[in-house]
GROMACS .gro file of C-alpha atoms in nm:
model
  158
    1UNK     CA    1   9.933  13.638  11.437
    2UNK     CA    2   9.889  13.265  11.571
    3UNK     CA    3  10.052  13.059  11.872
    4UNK     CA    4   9.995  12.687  11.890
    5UNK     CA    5  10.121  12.536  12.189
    6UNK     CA    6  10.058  12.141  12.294
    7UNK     CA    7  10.148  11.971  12.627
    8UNK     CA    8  10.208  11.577  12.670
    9UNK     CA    9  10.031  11.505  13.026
   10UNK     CA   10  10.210  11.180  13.035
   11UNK     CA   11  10.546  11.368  13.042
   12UNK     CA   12  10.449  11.687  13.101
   13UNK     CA   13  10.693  11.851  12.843
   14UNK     CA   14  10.492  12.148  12.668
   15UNK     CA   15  10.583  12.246  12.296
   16UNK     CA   16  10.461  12.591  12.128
   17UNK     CA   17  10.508  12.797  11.838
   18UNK     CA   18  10.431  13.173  11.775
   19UNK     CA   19  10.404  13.320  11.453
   20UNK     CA   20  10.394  13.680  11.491
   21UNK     CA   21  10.341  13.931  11.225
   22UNK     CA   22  10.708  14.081  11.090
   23UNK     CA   23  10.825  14.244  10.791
   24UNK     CA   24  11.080  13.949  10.774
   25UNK     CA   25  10.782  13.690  10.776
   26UNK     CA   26  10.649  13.721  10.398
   27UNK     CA   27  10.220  13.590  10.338
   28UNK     CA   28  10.347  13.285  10.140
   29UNK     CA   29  10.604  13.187  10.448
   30UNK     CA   30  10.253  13.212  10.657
   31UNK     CA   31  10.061  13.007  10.442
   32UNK     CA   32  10.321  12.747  10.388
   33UNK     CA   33  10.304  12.711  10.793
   34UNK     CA   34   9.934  12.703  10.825
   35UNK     CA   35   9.956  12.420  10.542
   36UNK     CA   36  10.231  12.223  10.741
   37UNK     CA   37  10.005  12.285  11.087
   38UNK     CA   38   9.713  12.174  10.903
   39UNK     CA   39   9.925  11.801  10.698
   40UNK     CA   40  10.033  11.747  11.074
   41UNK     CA   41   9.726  11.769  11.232
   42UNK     CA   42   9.621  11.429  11.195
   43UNK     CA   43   9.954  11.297  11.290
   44UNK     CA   44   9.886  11.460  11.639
   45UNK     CA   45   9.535  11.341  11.671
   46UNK     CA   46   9.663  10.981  11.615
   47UNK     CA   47   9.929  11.023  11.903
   48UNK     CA   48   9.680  11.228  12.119
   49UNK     CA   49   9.464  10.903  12.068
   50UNK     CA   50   9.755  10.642  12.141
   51UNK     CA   51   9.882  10.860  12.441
   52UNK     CA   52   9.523  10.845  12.604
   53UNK     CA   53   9.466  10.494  12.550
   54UNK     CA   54   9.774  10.356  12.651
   55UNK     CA   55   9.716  10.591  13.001
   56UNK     CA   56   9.398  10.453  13.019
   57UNK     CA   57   9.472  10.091  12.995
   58UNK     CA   58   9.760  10.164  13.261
   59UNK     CA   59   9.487  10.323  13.481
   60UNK     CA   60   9.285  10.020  13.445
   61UNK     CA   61   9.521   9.769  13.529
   62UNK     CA   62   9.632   9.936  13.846
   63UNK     CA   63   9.262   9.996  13.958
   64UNK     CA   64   9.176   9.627  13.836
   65UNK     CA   65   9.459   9.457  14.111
   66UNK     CA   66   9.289   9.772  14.389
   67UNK     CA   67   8.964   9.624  14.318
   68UNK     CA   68   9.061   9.271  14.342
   69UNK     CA   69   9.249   9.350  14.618
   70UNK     CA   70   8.997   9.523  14.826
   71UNK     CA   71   8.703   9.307  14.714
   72UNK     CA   72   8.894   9.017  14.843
   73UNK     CA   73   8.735   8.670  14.971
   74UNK     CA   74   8.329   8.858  14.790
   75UNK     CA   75   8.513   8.822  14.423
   76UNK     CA   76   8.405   8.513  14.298
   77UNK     CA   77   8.696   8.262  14.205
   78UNK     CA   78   8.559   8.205  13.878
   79UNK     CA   79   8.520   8.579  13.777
   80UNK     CA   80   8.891   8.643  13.913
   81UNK     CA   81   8.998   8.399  13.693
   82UNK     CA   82   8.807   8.546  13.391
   83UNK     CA   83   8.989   8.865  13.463
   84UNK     CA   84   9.288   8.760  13.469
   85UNK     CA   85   9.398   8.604  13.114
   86UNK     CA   86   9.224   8.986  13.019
   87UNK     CA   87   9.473   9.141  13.257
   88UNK     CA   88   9.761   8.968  13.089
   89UNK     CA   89   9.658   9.060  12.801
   90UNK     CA   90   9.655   9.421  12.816
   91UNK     CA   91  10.024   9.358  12.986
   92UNK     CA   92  10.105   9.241  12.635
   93UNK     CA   93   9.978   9.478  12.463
   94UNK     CA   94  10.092   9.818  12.668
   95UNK     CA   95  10.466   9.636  12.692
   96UNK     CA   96  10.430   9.647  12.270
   97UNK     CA   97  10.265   9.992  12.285
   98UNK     CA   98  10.557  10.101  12.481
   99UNK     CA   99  10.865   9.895  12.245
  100UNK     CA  100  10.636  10.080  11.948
  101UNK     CA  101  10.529   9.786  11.797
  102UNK     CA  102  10.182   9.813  11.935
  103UNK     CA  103   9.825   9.757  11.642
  104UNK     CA  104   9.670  10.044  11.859
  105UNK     CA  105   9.321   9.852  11.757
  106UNK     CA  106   9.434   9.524  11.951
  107UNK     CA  107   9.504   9.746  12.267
  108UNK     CA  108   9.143   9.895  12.215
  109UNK     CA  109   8.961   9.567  12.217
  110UNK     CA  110   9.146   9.446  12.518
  111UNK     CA  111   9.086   9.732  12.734
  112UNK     CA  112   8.713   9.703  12.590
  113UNK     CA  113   8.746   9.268  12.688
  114UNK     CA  114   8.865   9.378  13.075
  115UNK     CA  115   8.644   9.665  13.115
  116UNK     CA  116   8.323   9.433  13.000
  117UNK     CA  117   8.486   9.129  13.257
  118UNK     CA  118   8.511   9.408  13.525
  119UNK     CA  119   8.129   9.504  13.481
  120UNK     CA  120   8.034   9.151  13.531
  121UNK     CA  121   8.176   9.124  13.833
  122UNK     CA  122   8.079   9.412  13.967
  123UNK     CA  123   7.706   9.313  13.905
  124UNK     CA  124   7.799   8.980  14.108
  125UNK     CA  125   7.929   9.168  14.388
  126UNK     CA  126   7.683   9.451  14.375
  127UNK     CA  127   7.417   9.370  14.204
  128UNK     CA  128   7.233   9.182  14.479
  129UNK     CA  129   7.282   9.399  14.765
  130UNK     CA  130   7.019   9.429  14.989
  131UNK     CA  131   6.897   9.653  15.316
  132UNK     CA  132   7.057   9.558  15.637
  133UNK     CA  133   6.742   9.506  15.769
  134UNK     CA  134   6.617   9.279  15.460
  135UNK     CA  135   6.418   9.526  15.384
  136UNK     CA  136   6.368   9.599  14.952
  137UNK     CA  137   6.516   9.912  14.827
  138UNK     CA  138   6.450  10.233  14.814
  139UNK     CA  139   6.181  10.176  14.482
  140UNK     CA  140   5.825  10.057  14.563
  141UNK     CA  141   5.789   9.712  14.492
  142UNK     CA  142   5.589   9.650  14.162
  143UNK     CA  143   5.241   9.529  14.161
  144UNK     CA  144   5.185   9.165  14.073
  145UNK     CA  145   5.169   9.180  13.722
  146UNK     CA  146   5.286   9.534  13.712
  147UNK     CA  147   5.595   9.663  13.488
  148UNK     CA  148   5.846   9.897  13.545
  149UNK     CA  149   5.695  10.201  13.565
  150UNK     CA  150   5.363  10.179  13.671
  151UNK     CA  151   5.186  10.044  13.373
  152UNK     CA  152   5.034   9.733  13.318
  153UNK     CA  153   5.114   9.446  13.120
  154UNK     CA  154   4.766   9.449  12.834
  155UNK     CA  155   4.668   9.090  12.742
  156UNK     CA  156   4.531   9.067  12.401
  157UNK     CA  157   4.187   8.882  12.383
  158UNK     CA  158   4.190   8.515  12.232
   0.00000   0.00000   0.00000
């Protein structure tokens, strides 16, 4: 009548249960597992949710030291050292997640603190690249006094 099955990518160990239709298995036995599936549901969305973030936060630690590492002498002293007390701190917090003592929320906002640190220096790196030949990009350059767009900017009459 119903299988459920659920698989833990982090450990790869797959659980499932089959409820097939018996003479043994009585409609209030059914019910009473569809109600259990159903009080349990939220438990599992909770861990689903811890599971992903505390991959994710591993994921961006170890592509945080390949960036820093490959970006080398063009990351800015100052911005490596910005990233690094945010580093740390999602240490902290995954080493808790992983004892079980871990606010889920507190990992959430640090992940959210690096991954906002790592945007800003990837618009100092990046964000001012130009043509080898000096040459603007590949948009044509605005008019004087011309917004993005095309348009033009209206001045009111005084």
């Amino acid at each position: 009548i119903l299988t459920v099955s659920a698989k833990d990518w982090g450990t790869s160990q797959e659980k499932s249960i089959r409820i097939e239709d018996t003479a043994s298995l009585e409609d209030r036995e059914v019910q009473r597992i569809l109600d259990e599936a159903e009080e349990k549901w939220n438990e599992d969305e909770e861990a689903k949710f811890q599971l992903e973030l505390r991959y994710a936060a591993a994921n961006l630690l170890e592509q945080t030291d390949l960036n820093l590492v490959e970006l080398g002498y063009k990351a800015p002293t100052d911005a490596r050292l910005a990233l690094e007390p945010k580093m740390e701190e999602v240490k902290v917090c995954l080493a808790e997640a992983e004892a079980e003592e871990q606010d889920y929320f507190k990992l959430m906002d640090a992940v959210d603190s690096l991954r906002f640190e790592l945007m800003k220096l990837g618009l100092r790196v990046y964000g001012k690249q130009v043509a080898p030949d000096g040459a603007p990009g590949p948009a044509k350059p605005r008019r004087e006094g011309g917004v993005t767009g095309g348009g033009y900017i209206l001045k009111e009459d005084s």
